[in-house]
């Protein structure tokens, strides 16, 4: 999806104030980014791209049912999804993702979800990731980083915060030195994936990870997506408990 | 030490007076096991009398008296005698003998026991009590030492053995009662064994039965019930009842009587069942509501103490954005600790880092993101690592730009830490030699503890990499005696104080580093 068209966004959050804030932030930082004035931006691309994607916020919702309706109707590229919203089966954001699993955008790509929450609790993160979210960022993220994350998710890549990366390292026993022998193994990380996760946990941007490991950004994105897939498909249903059990050496 | 029956017989009433007084105190305290001054001051008035009567407990009078509670462990029936003994400072065997002896003629011992059982709260034997019972005998009085040794043995016997002593004791009780009845019979007081024996059986059966229901504190709580006890208790009780009812009538009528009793029981059960069921559900509902109310009150109290206070502060300081941000961040961290129960991992590296970096945030109002993978109990080397990380983060918040990320990875043989910022970076050689911040507090500290520190200057910031080798997790680590590395993830109240003091959040630390830097 490299055609320069606006990324269509739906905001789902039960706090009206927060929606207003994000809307203002995104529209202003998107126009600022259009002049290339911030550090992270979209310059992390290896191939030259239009410096900033235009953002278009096409809908807002504050509960599971209304969110499902809005998403089905507007078919956005990215949904910014709060983890804790009322309605549905009581599982908040995860319910929305499940309800909208089959919705496709105009160009045929699935609607992508980026979870946005104040909660750092592993249970919340894992619930939405396993439901199908492409990434997880906390609400304290700054506007430029949020923009980067949205762009990345719109392209079908995964977005990991340092804390999510740390959780992944715990859950897959990578901190204790467990490494998958074949890449396809779902319960462990490959050596390269582990390296990428460690650098993300250290606060590196994707381009910095690429530079550090002498690989392309595209490869970094591939590794991150592969980790996301493992996180979603791993047969460990109790990932959180599993991670906690492996935490203490 | 001899026991004079007369003296022992005279003991219960006085002891009871003392107990009643002790009871008042301990009921006001709830089940708190800490003896308070009130309990101490009220008891000496009683102690001399009891001490004289029992001819013991010289050590107990002056020292702290354990609260009057029924002992959960080491109990035979209800733990009354054990609790009483440790409260009065007399050997538990004497108390038991006292109860038995007084129970023979008119059942006074039984009544006292039942009264105490019903009124004494449950509790755990105090360490003080353990000391008095002989773990560390008082060197002053020879009598107390002899008593301690004697007591130690009996206590051990009671503690270590299972049901056998209980059964033995009960048989002893039966034998004593039978003997007492026979003695009374020969003394001319008419005791009819066909009445006494069933009653004894009923009493013992009831004791068996009740002792199983006794310590289920919240009704309906799941706990292992020793079914054999219930069966024995039920059997004895029904035998006694049947015996009492049948009495002297001849045996052929037993079936009819038994059938009638059974029919009556079934009838009562059928009639009462819905009522009991409703009572039960009501009780459960009420319990749940009470728990919810308590939780709600707890949360309300916490929110009031923290969030509301901070919000008030923020409103007052709304003209100072830096202060507002700092307050909000501090409050957020505190709330997270509360919500996600991070106290549960007290004593670990992760907890120490959370505390240390929280202080750094508070002091400068710049957020520091902390990610820890793996965890392990803290020891002195890891404590040094925490201090070095703190110093590095402290430098970052002052001299560099956010975002500042701290990543700590606990591996099987090393702990690695990365403190990354986005500042202009610095060159170690440019720092004057008299400024000890980086050179001493980070590099020097790491080297003294066998670790390494490396400073990486990147195009858009600095990354300080720290490495601290640690011992393999399987082996005993040097975090302190008795610390089991596999179990320390859970909150371990016994170890908490010690391990908490190790990390030493050190309020003087920023001062130290400031002095070092300036």
XYZ file of C-alpha atoms in Angstrom:
767
model
C 0.000 0.000 0.000
C 2.460 2.597 -1.107
C -0.019 4.733 -3.022
C -0.150 8.139 -1.392
C -3.628 8.102 -0.080
C -4.798 9.018 3.351
C -4.789 6.389 6.054
C -8.351 6.144 7.246
C -8.616 5.808 10.994
C -11.334 4.995 13.498
C -10.788 5.931 17.134
C -12.313 3.636 19.712
C -12.096 4.823 23.298
C -14.715 5.363 25.951
C -13.076 8.547 27.153
C -14.333 11.332 25.005
C -11.578 13.623 26.213
C -8.928 11.198 25.153
C -10.444 10.802 21.679
C -10.474 14.552 21.254
C -6.873 14.753 22.375
C -5.675 12.047 20.019
C -7.607 13.541 17.152
C -6.035 16.944 17.676
C -2.600 15.454 18.144
C -2.770 13.258 15.076
C -4.066 15.888 12.720
C -1.509 18.455 13.855
C 1.439 16.081 13.914
C 0.456 14.589 10.586
C 0.612 18.019 8.999
C 3.845 18.728 10.825
C 5.278 15.447 9.629
C 4.345 16.401 6.122
C 7.169 18.930 6.298
C 9.532 16.382 7.736
C 10.006 18.194 10.980
C 10.263 15.334 13.422
C 12.803 12.749 14.167
C 11.155 9.378 13.815
C 8.487 10.120 11.282
C 8.367 7.760 8.402
C 11.963 8.259 7.413
C 12.583 4.794 8.808
C 11.700 3.458 5.392
C 14.605 2.183 3.388
C 12.939 3.173 0.139
C 12.068 6.808 -0.281
C 8.429 7.324 0.412
C 6.158 10.273 0.653
C 7.420 11.830 3.868
C 4.125 11.673 5.692
C 0.945 9.783 5.229
C -2.113 11.878 5.399
C -4.445 10.815 8.138
C -8.156 10.902 7.952
C -10.183 10.149 11.024
C -13.370 8.699 9.657
C -15.142 7.639 12.798
C -15.186 7.426 16.557
C -16.843 5.085 18.986
C -16.988 4.557 22.717
C -18.287 1.026 23.193
C -17.990 -2.403 21.636
C -21.296 -2.357 19.756
C -20.972 1.136 18.357
C -17.346 0.458 17.440
C -18.310 -2.656 15.519
C -20.994 -0.742 13.681
C -18.703 2.163 12.833
C -15.887 -0.090 11.652
C -18.180 -2.219 9.519
C -19.625 0.858 7.954
C -16.499 2.944 7.366
C -14.041 0.086 6.733
C -10.965 2.008 7.904
C -7.333 1.056 7.393
C -6.439 1.275 11.050
C -8.479 1.193 14.215
C -6.933 2.792 17.280
C -8.435 0.629 19.947
C -8.601 1.095 23.680
C -8.233 -2.147 25.591
C -10.889 -1.370 28.167
C -14.177 -0.322 26.645
C -17.671 -1.169 27.842
C -20.112 -3.505 26.136
C -19.755 -6.752 24.246
C -18.802 -9.802 26.215
C -16.867 -7.731 28.685
C -13.505 -8.275 27.076
C -13.316 -4.778 25.644
C -11.045 -4.310 22.672
C -10.650 -8.013 22.032
C -14.397 -8.273 21.434
C -14.264 -5.542 18.800
C -11.399 -7.264 16.997
C -13.252 -10.571 16.929
C -16.485 -8.970 15.750
C -14.684 -7.174 12.932
C -12.397 -10.015 11.909
C -13.930 -10.351 8.479
C -14.226 -6.675 7.620
C -12.031 -5.668 4.707
C -10.983 -2.235 3.581
C -11.776 -0.849 0.163
C -8.523 -2.221 -1.239
C -9.191 -5.691 0.106
C -6.761 -5.645 3.029
C -8.079 -6.575 6.436
C -8.833 -3.831 8.911
C -5.840 -3.530 11.183
C -5.972 -2.814 14.865
C -3.492 -0.932 16.973
C -4.168 -1.291 20.665
C -3.730 1.844 22.712
C -4.076 1.623 26.441
C -3.046 3.039 29.766
C -2.637 -0.459 31.047
C 0.728 -2.119 31.093
C -0.697 -5.310 32.521
C 0.393 -8.344 30.574
C -3.113 -9.857 30.602
C -4.547 -6.875 28.762
C -1.759 -6.746 26.208
C -1.896 -10.435 25.436
C -5.679 -10.498 25.194
C -5.806 -7.956 22.364
C -2.702 -9.245 20.607
C -4.068 -12.751 20.559
C -7.416 -11.453 19.368
C -5.553 -10.099 16.360
C -4.195 -6.624 17.059
C -1.095 -5.762 15.054
C 0.526 -3.784 17.791
C 0.330 -2.336 21.237
C 1.357 1.077 22.462
C 0.680 2.861 25.697
C -1.259 6.102 25.833
C 1.770 7.996 27.046
C 3.356 7.592 23.609
C 4.132 10.883 21.900
C 2.388 11.978 18.743
C 5.283 11.324 16.388
C 5.729 7.788 17.610
C 2.010 7.169 17.424
C 2.068 8.330 13.815
C 4.910 5.976 13.021
C 3.064 3.148 14.676
C -0.113 3.863 12.720
C 1.754 3.955 9.428
C 3.466 0.718 10.224
C 0.261 -1.045 11.204
C -1.467 0.280 8.091
C 1.258 -1.419 6.059
C 0.542 -4.688 7.792
C 3.616 -4.619 9.996
C 3.702 -5.141 13.725
C 4.363 -2.544 16.364
C 5.972 -3.555 19.603
C 6.560 -1.273 22.515
C 9.659 -1.929 24.640
C 7.485 -3.365 27.323
C 5.710 -5.738 24.969
C 9.104 -6.842 23.696
C 10.176 -7.484 27.273
C 7.074 -9.523 27.859
C 7.721 -11.571 24.737
C 11.257 -12.284 25.901
C 9.865 -13.478 29.212
C 7.080 -15.527 27.701
C 9.272 -17.363 25.249
C 12.025 -17.989 27.740
C 14.450 -16.001 25.635
C 15.820 -14.144 28.617
C 16.913 -17.473 30.053
C 18.651 -18.328 26.799
C 16.073 -20.597 25.208
C 16.243 -20.339 21.450
C 14.275 -22.150 18.806
C 16.202 -24.607 16.709
C 13.911 -24.149 13.766
C 12.314 -20.813 13.025
C 8.860 -22.294 12.699
C 8.741 -23.382 16.303
C 5.866 -21.476 17.838
C 6.875 -21.634 21.485
C 10.308 -20.139 21.137
C 12.017 -17.287 19.402
C 14.740 -17.761 16.845
C 18.120 -16.289 17.659
C 17.561 -13.370 15.315
C 14.077 -12.674 16.613
C 15.468 -12.653 20.095
C 18.101 -10.103 19.124
C 15.478 -7.889 17.533
C 13.233 -8.136 20.581
C 16.101 -7.291 22.891
C 16.945 -4.175 20.928
C 13.325 -3.075 20.869
C 13.163 -3.604 24.616
C 16.256 -1.399 24.883
C 14.316 1.400 23.254
C 15.655 1.148 19.715
C 13.597 2.252 16.757
C 13.316 -0.182 13.860
C 15.889 1.708 11.831
C 18.297 1.641 14.760
C 17.724 -2.076 15.145
C 18.473 -2.510 11.459
C 21.657 -0.513 11.735
C 22.756 -2.362 14.840
C 22.256 -5.806 13.324
C 23.366 -4.865 9.804
C 20.072 -5.883 8.296
C 17.447 -3.967 6.380
C 14.444 -2.410 8.001
C 12.275 -4.727 5.956
C 14.008 -7.689 7.590
C 13.437 -6.181 11.019
C 9.779 -5.817 10.183
C 9.654 -9.409 9.025
C 11.154 -10.603 12.293
C 8.756 -8.529 14.355
C 5.781 -9.793 12.364
C 6.992 -13.326 12.863
C 7.195 -12.777 16.614
C 3.693 -11.340 16.563
C 2.497 -14.423 14.738
C 4.093 -16.656 17.349
C 2.491 -14.611 20.072
C -0.899 -15.060 18.429
C -0.568 -18.694 17.499
C 1.442 -20.176 20.317
C -0.428 -23.040 21.866
C 0.202 -21.608 25.310
C -3.181 -20.219 26.162
C -2.056 -19.015 29.514
C 0.761 -16.934 28.093
C 0.655 -14.534 30.970
C 0.984 -17.153 33.640
C 3.591 -18.835 31.547
C 5.610 -15.656 31.285
C 5.373 -15.056 35.007
C 6.453 -18.595 35.700
C 9.506 -18.141 33.559
C 10.358 -14.773 34.953
C 12.147 -15.850 38.021
C 15.428 -17.544 37.401
C 7.532 -31.418 89.421
C 4.697 -32.965 91.350
C 1.127 -32.058 90.861
C -0.940 -31.844 93.923
C -4.489 -32.724 92.926
C -5.955 -30.352 95.461
C -3.962 -27.467 94.150
C -4.778 -28.362 90.643
C -8.395 -28.619 91.565
C -8.302 -25.176 93.009
C -6.718 -23.835 89.867
C -9.524 -23.596 87.362
C -11.688 -20.953 88.982
C -8.798 -18.576 89.488
C -7.392 -19.364 86.120
C -10.818 -18.749 84.734
C -10.952 -15.312 86.263
C -7.639 -14.546 84.657
C -8.830 -15.980 81.431
C -11.935 -13.896 81.459
C -9.801 -10.841 81.882
C -7.320 -11.918 79.282
C -10.193 -12.711 77.047
C -11.590 -9.225 77.219
C -8.309 -7.847 76.115
C -7.747 -10.291 73.363
C -11.234 -9.824 72.047
C -10.725 -6.132 71.788
C -7.610 -6.802 69.858
C -9.333 -9.177 67.543
C -7.018 -11.998 66.626
C -3.931 -9.840 66.508
C -1.074 -11.836 67.802
C 0.981 -8.926 69.023
C 0.711 -8.678 72.759
C -0.018 -5.109 73.646
C 0.730 -3.256 76.868
C -2.875 -3.600 77.922
C -2.638 -7.351 77.989
C 0.607 -7.114 79.859
C -0.629 -4.789 82.535
C -3.833 -6.672 83.130
C -2.209 -10.019 83.558
C 0.147 -9.564 86.554
C -2.869 -9.188 88.795
C -3.804 -12.706 87.892
C -0.442 -14.277 87.522
C 0.622 -14.494 91.172
C -2.486 -16.418 92.092
C -2.137 -18.812 89.257
C 1.603 -19.030 89.689
C 1.157 -19.897 93.346
C -1.548 -22.369 92.607
C 0.285 -24.152 89.896
C 3.630 -23.635 91.550
C 5.301 -22.594 88.351
C 5.595 -19.841 85.774
C 8.148 -17.650 87.440
C 9.499 -16.526 84.124
C 6.172 -15.739 82.588
C 5.160 -13.172 85.148
C 7.758 -10.621 84.221
C 7.990 -11.196 80.507
C 5.510 -10.573 77.770
C 2.551 -12.815 78.048
C 1.365 -14.454 74.865
C -2.210 -13.613 73.995
C -4.889 -16.033 75.002
C -5.684 -17.829 71.790
C -6.401 -21.374 70.855
C -3.420 -22.865 69.149
C -3.936 -23.928 65.606
C -1.039 -26.305 65.694
C -0.376 -28.717 68.472
C -4.020 -28.974 69.364
C -5.622 -32.141 70.594
C -9.275 -31.207 70.627
C -9.668 -27.511 70.284
C -6.254 -26.188 71.176
C -7.672 -24.678 74.359
C -5.265 -26.354 76.753
C -2.231 -25.497 74.667
C -3.311 -21.876 74.364
C -4.100 -21.670 78.021
C -0.768 -23.202 78.944
C 1.264 -20.799 76.858
C -0.779 -17.895 78.114
C -0.286 -18.846 81.745
C 3.231 -20.093 81.241
C 2.602 -23.518 82.699
C 3.281 -26.852 81.061
C 0.525 -27.881 78.779
C 0.329 -31.313 80.374
C -0.707 -29.799 83.707
C -3.490 -27.861 82.123
C -4.728 -30.970 80.397
C -4.545 -33.022 83.561
C -6.306 -30.216 85.372
C -9.131 -30.262 82.894
C -9.457 -34.021 83.120
C -9.309 -34.208 86.891
C -11.871 -31.468 87.342
C -14.068 -33.072 84.757
C -14.505 -36.298 86.683
C -16.820 -35.509 89.582
C -19.338 -33.072 88.184
C -18.083 -32.315 84.700
C -16.782 -28.856 85.649
C -13.703 -29.333 83.481
C -15.892 -30.083 80.506
C -17.944 -26.986 81.075
C -14.867 -24.797 81.425
C -13.336 -26.347 78.369
C -16.461 -25.866 76.317
C -16.770 -22.277 77.497
C -13.174 -21.500 76.593
C -13.459 -23.273 73.284
C -16.426 -21.166 72.390
C -14.898 -17.875 73.488
C -11.167 -18.039 72.795
C -10.188 -16.809 69.342
C -8.000 -18.956 67.162
C -4.420 -17.978 66.745
C -0.919 -19.121 66.077
C 1.543 -19.986 68.780
C 3.778 -16.997 69.285
C 7.551 -17.194 69.117
C 7.488 -15.890 72.669
C 5.417 -18.853 73.632
C 7.824 -21.131 71.863
C 10.636 -19.634 73.867
C 8.799 -20.148 77.081
C 8.025 -23.651 76.123
C 11.649 -24.461 76.106
C 13.375 -23.481 72.870
C 15.403 -20.995 74.890
C 14.965 -21.678 78.589
C 15.406 -18.808 81.008
C 18.705 -19.216 82.755
C 17.432 -17.687 86.003
C 15.346 -20.339 87.699
C 16.201 -23.968 87.826
C 12.596 -24.920 88.171
C 11.682 -23.155 85.010
C 14.468 -24.932 83.197
C 13.266 -28.288 84.354
C 9.792 -27.287 83.401
C 11.024 -26.140 80.037
C 12.693 -29.434 79.314
C 9.696 -31.387 80.405
C 7.478 -29.143 78.416
C 9.617 -29.322 75.345
C 9.224 -33.043 75.291
C 5.475 -33.018 75.671
C 5.098 -30.246 73.175
C 7.158 -32.173 70.707
C 5.087 -35.256 71.267
C 1.880 -33.320 70.763
C 3.153 -31.508 67.752
C 4.758 -34.312 65.884
C 2.354 -37.160 66.323
C -0.871 -37.500 64.453
C -4.138 -38.894 65.710
C -2.809 -41.574 68.007
C -2.289 -39.408 71.066
C -5.729 -37.985 70.573
C -7.280 -41.403 70.629
C -5.157 -42.390 73.584
C -6.251 -39.313 75.427
C -9.857 -39.982 74.682
C -9.562 -43.534 75.900
C -7.903 -42.112 78.965
C -10.824 -39.773 79.453
C -13.241 -42.659 79.165
C -11.243 -44.718 81.583
C -11.038 -41.870 84.063
C -14.711 -41.156 83.840
C -15.571 -44.796 84.253
C -13.216 -45.010 87.192
C -14.688 -41.862 88.680
C -18.194 -43.177 88.263
C -17.302 -46.477 89.855
C -15.599 -44.653 92.703
C -18.648 -42.525 93.224
C -20.753 -45.658 93.098
C -18.759 -47.302 95.839
C -18.924 -44.070 97.814
C -22.637 -44.532 97.946
C -23.793 -42.051 95.342
C -25.928 -43.970 92.939
C -24.508 -43.807 89.459
C -26.194 -45.955 86.928
C -23.735 -47.022 84.259
C -26.469 -47.501 81.711
C -27.106 -43.760 81.913
C -23.526 -42.549 82.335
C -21.950 -44.606 79.568
C -24.231 -43.406 76.758
C -23.774 -39.817 77.925
C -20.018 -40.233 77.861
C -20.268 -41.728 74.399
C -22.402 -38.836 73.227
C -20.028 -36.262 74.679
C -16.985 -37.861 73.108
C -18.744 -38.291 69.800
C -19.783 -34.670 69.863
C -16.233 -33.594 70.600
C -15.036 -35.606 67.647
C -17.654 -34.090 65.439
C -17.267 -30.504 66.551
C -13.519 -30.566 66.410
C -13.879 -30.970 62.665
C -16.285 -28.095 62.251
C -14.490 -25.896 64.681
C -11.781 -24.116 62.741
C -13.603 -23.635 59.484
C -13.510 -19.907 59.968
C -15.628 -18.676 57.116
C -18.466 -21.139 56.832
C -18.299 -22.950 53.572
C -14.573 -22.454 53.181
C -12.964 -25.479 51.656
C -10.653 -27.335 53.937
C -9.757 -30.959 54.317
C -12.088 -32.673 56.733
C -10.893 -35.830 58.343
C -13.872 -37.973 57.510
C -12.812 -40.746 59.810
C -13.267 -38.364 62.719
C -16.708 -37.411 61.575
C -17.708 -41.026 61.161
C -16.317 -41.979 64.544
C -18.007 -38.993 66.158
C -21.312 -39.712 64.480
C -21.120 -43.383 65.371
C -20.336 -42.712 69.013
C -23.051 -40.117 69.325
C -25.759 -42.239 67.760
C -24.656 -45.254 69.786
C -24.929 -43.159 72.915
C -28.319 -41.812 71.933
C -29.665 -45.228 71.146
C -28.194 -46.566 74.362
C -29.784 -43.786 76.339
C -33.160 -44.207 74.714
C -33.236 -47.939 74.797
C -31.936 -47.911 78.325
C -33.023 -50.932 80.179
C -35.564 -52.066 77.634
C -34.729 -55.305 76.035
C -32.676 -55.676 72.919
C -35.424 -56.885 70.636
C -36.994 -53.457 70.720
C -33.800 -51.875 69.528
C -34.753 -52.126 65.866
C -38.085 -50.519 66.395
C -36.517 -47.708 68.395
C -33.770 -47.316 65.817
C -36.313 -47.184 63.041
C -38.348 -44.585 64.866
C -35.271 -42.460 65.498
C -34.261 -42.717 61.871
C -37.731 -41.820 60.667
C -37.809 -38.828 62.976
C -34.401 -37.690 61.771
C -35.391 -38.003 58.122
C -38.600 -36.140 58.781
C -36.803 -33.311 60.517
C -34.221 -33.157 57.756
C -36.899 -32.956 55.064
C -38.759 -30.263 56.927
C -35.692 -28.244 57.741
C -33.844 -28.633 54.448
C -35.326 -25.659 52.555
C -34.990 -23.474 55.558
C -31.344 -24.442 56.108
C -30.667 -24.033 52.423
C -32.087 -20.539 52.452
C -30.144 -19.706 55.562
C -27.043 -20.941 53.844
C -27.584 -18.905 50.668
C -28.380 -15.830 52.700
C -25.224 -16.327 54.662
C -23.156 -16.673 51.520
C -24.728 -13.624 49.969
C -24.152 -11.624 53.084
C -20.556 -12.779 53.246
C -19.941 -11.804 49.645
C -21.524 -8.430 50.206
C -19.399 -7.839 53.239
C -16.242 -8.751 51.363
C -17.203 -6.397 48.559
C -17.926 -3.637 51.012
C -14.556 -4.127 52.673
C -12.752 -4.090 49.359
C -14.616 -1.018 48.319
C -13.724 0.710 51.541
C -10.074 -0.240 51.037
C -10.024 1.117 47.526
C -11.835 4.258 48.573
C -9.332 4.830 51.353
C -6.456 4.308 48.964
C -7.872 6.614 46.323
C -8.513 9.244 48.918
C -4.987 9.064 50.260
C -3.314 9.092 46.898
C -5.274 10.165 43.859
C -7.474 12.804 45.436
C -4.531 14.351 47.224
C -2.522 14.471 44.036
C -5.413 15.944 42.075
C -5.788 18.648 44.690
C -2.073 19.365 44.436
C -2.262 19.480 40.663
C -5.085 22.000 40.774
C -3.123 24.206 43.104
C 0.008 24.008 41.002
C -1.701 24.227 37.632
C 0.535 27.131 36.626
C 3.623 24.943 36.779
C 3.506 22.385 33.954
C 6.698 20.629 35.009
C 5.361 20.131 38.503
C 2.028 18.913 37.190
C 3.732 16.400 34.932
C 5.899 15.207 37.784
C 2.973 14.814 40.147
C 0.945 12.996 37.527
C 3.767 10.642 36.743
C 4.460 9.880 40.400
C 0.794 9.251 41.009
C 0.547 7.040 37.969
C 3.415 4.933 39.185
C 1.952 4.616 42.639
C -1.416 3.621 41.261
C 0.149 1.025 39.001
C 1.978 -0.476 41.921
C -1.314 -0.691 43.741
C -3.334 -2.043 40.834
C -0.861 -4.599 39.590
C 0.209 -5.636 43.039
C 3.876 -5.133 42.482
C 4.451 -5.502 46.181
C 4.211 -9.209 45.515
C 7.663 -9.192 44.052
C 9.322 -7.327 46.883
C 12.888 -8.356 47.459
C 13.660 -8.940 43.809
C 15.839 -7.042 41.398
C 12.783 -5.873 39.476
C 11.190 -4.347 42.548
C 14.408 -2.609 43.568
C 14.761 -1.150 40.073
C 11.182 0.086 40.091
C 11.817 1.886 43.351
C 15.174 3.320 42.296
C 14.003 4.607 38.919
C 10.818 5.936 40.481
C 12.986 8.137 42.662
C 14.919 9.339 39.646
C 11.655 10.251 37.921
C 10.391 12.050 40.965
C 13.535 14.079 41.382
C 13.610 15.373 37.862
C 10.150 14.861 36.456
C 11.420 13.051 33.371
C 9.828 9.691 32.651
C 12.134 6.690 32.555
C 10.817 3.591 30.882
C 11.854 0.426 32.630
C 11.644 -3.025 31.084
C 12.865 -6.026 33.017
C 12.919 -9.551 31.682
C 13.472 -12.326 34.132
C 13.996 -11.606 37.769
C 15.895 -12.878 40.732
C 16.273 -12.119 44.401
C 18.510 -9.207 45.070
C 21.941 -9.580 46.635
C 24.748 -7.154 47.335
C 26.180 -7.321 43.819
C 22.807 -6.768 42.233
C 22.276 -3.967 44.689
C 25.420 -2.351 43.341
C 24.068 -2.861 39.840
C 20.818 -1.157 40.801
C 22.778 1.791 42.159
C 24.868 2.010 39.013
C 21.739 1.908 36.845
C 20.204 4.555 39.023
C 23.235 6.741 38.591
C 23.208 6.256 34.830
C 19.506 7.087 34.641
C 20.091 10.066 36.898
C 22.747 11.369 34.526
C 20.443 10.768 31.586
C 17.503 12.699 32.987
C 19.730 15.638 33.816
C 21.984 15.858 30.798
C 20.197 14.098 27.977
C 16.846 14.137 26.238
C 13.992 11.737 26.682
C 12.903 9.095 25.892
C 15.090 7.334 28.392
C 14.840 3.593 28.367
C 16.249 1.180 30.894
C 16.289 -2.435 29.893
C 17.499 -5.084 32.317
C 17.814 -8.664 31.237
C 18.335 -11.284 33.902
C 20.058 -14.251 32.362
C 21.196 -17.482 33.960
C 24.793 -16.336 34.355
C 24.746 -12.588 33.879
C 22.499 -9.643 34.424
C 22.759 -7.119 31.656
C 21.470 -3.603 31.850
C 21.154 -0.956 29.171
C 20.436 2.654 29.944
C 19.725 4.549 26.789
C 19.020 8.217 26.256
C 18.755 10.587 23.335
C 21.113 13.328 24.361
C 24.159 14.801 22.727
C 26.270 12.200 24.435
C 29.456 12.750 26.338
C 33.027 11.674 26.192
C 34.475 10.147 29.296
C 37.795 11.868 28.647
C 36.121 15.255 28.622
C 34.877 14.867 32.138
C 37.192 16.464 34.668
C 38.893 13.985 36.949
C 37.334 15.404 40.110
C 33.835 14.522 39.009
C 33.159 11.065 40.169
C 29.645 10.479 38.845
C 30.296 8.266 35.857
C 33.792 7.128 36.619
C 33.263 6.213 40.240
C 29.573 5.592 40.744
C 29.085 3.597 37.577
C 32.331 2.172 36.236
C 34.172 1.873 39.530
C 31.190 0.426 41.317
C 30.629 -2.192 38.652
C 34.277 -3.200 38.656
C 34.399 -3.530 42.410
C 31.591 -6.062 42.186
C 33.110 -8.024 39.361
C 31.043 -6.471 36.617
C 31.811 -4.279 33.665
C 30.502 -0.990 32.352
C 30.707 0.231 28.814
C 29.635 3.574 27.470
C 28.535 3.655 23.871
C 28.174 6.923 22.139
C 25.642 6.736 19.370
C 24.644 9.264 16.782
C 21.531 10.207 18.675
C 22.318 9.495 22.243
C 24.272 7.453 24.687
C 23.856 3.930 25.840
C 25.455 2.723 29.021
C 25.792 -1.045 29.102
C 26.339 -2.768 32.414
C 27.122 -6.415 32.932
C 27.051 -8.172 36.250
C 27.891 -11.867 36.415
C 25.678 -13.798 38.778
C 25.750 -17.301 40.081
C 23.764 -19.969 38.366
C 20.198 -19.969 39.622
C 20.259 -23.610 40.656
C 23.037 -23.161 43.201
C 22.637 -21.346 46.467
C 23.105 -17.689 45.853
C 24.596 -15.232 48.269
C 21.479 -13.235 48.889
C 21.208 -14.489 52.399
C 20.811 -17.672 54.352
C 17.749 -19.744 53.830
C 16.700 -18.002 50.704
C 15.357 -20.406 48.183
C 15.797 -18.951 44.722
C 12.868 -20.910 43.380
C 10.347 -19.603 45.807
C 11.255 -15.984 46.192
C 8.997 -14.705 43.474
C 6.103 -14.876 45.820
C 5.721 -12.526 48.671
C 7.596 -14.079 51.499
C 6.731 -12.180 54.616
C 9.526 -13.698 56.641
C 12.170 -12.604 54.234
C 10.698 -9.347 53.189
C 12.128 -7.094 55.848
C 15.633 -8.330 55.361
C 15.610 -8.268 51.623
C 13.822 -4.973 51.552
C 16.567 -3.387 53.504
C 19.168 -4.675 51.120
C 18.262 -2.660 48.042
C 18.466 0.441 50.184
C 16.654 3.025 48.137
C 18.993 5.403 49.904
C 17.478 8.837 50.114
C 20.995 10.107 50.570
C 21.987 8.710 47.210
C 21.117 11.690 45.006
C 22.943 13.923 47.429
C 25.946 11.706 47.240
C 25.980 11.807 43.494
C 25.379 15.507 43.412
C 28.285 16.083 45.681
C 30.343 13.777 43.591
C 29.408 15.621 40.462
C 29.735 19.185 41.637
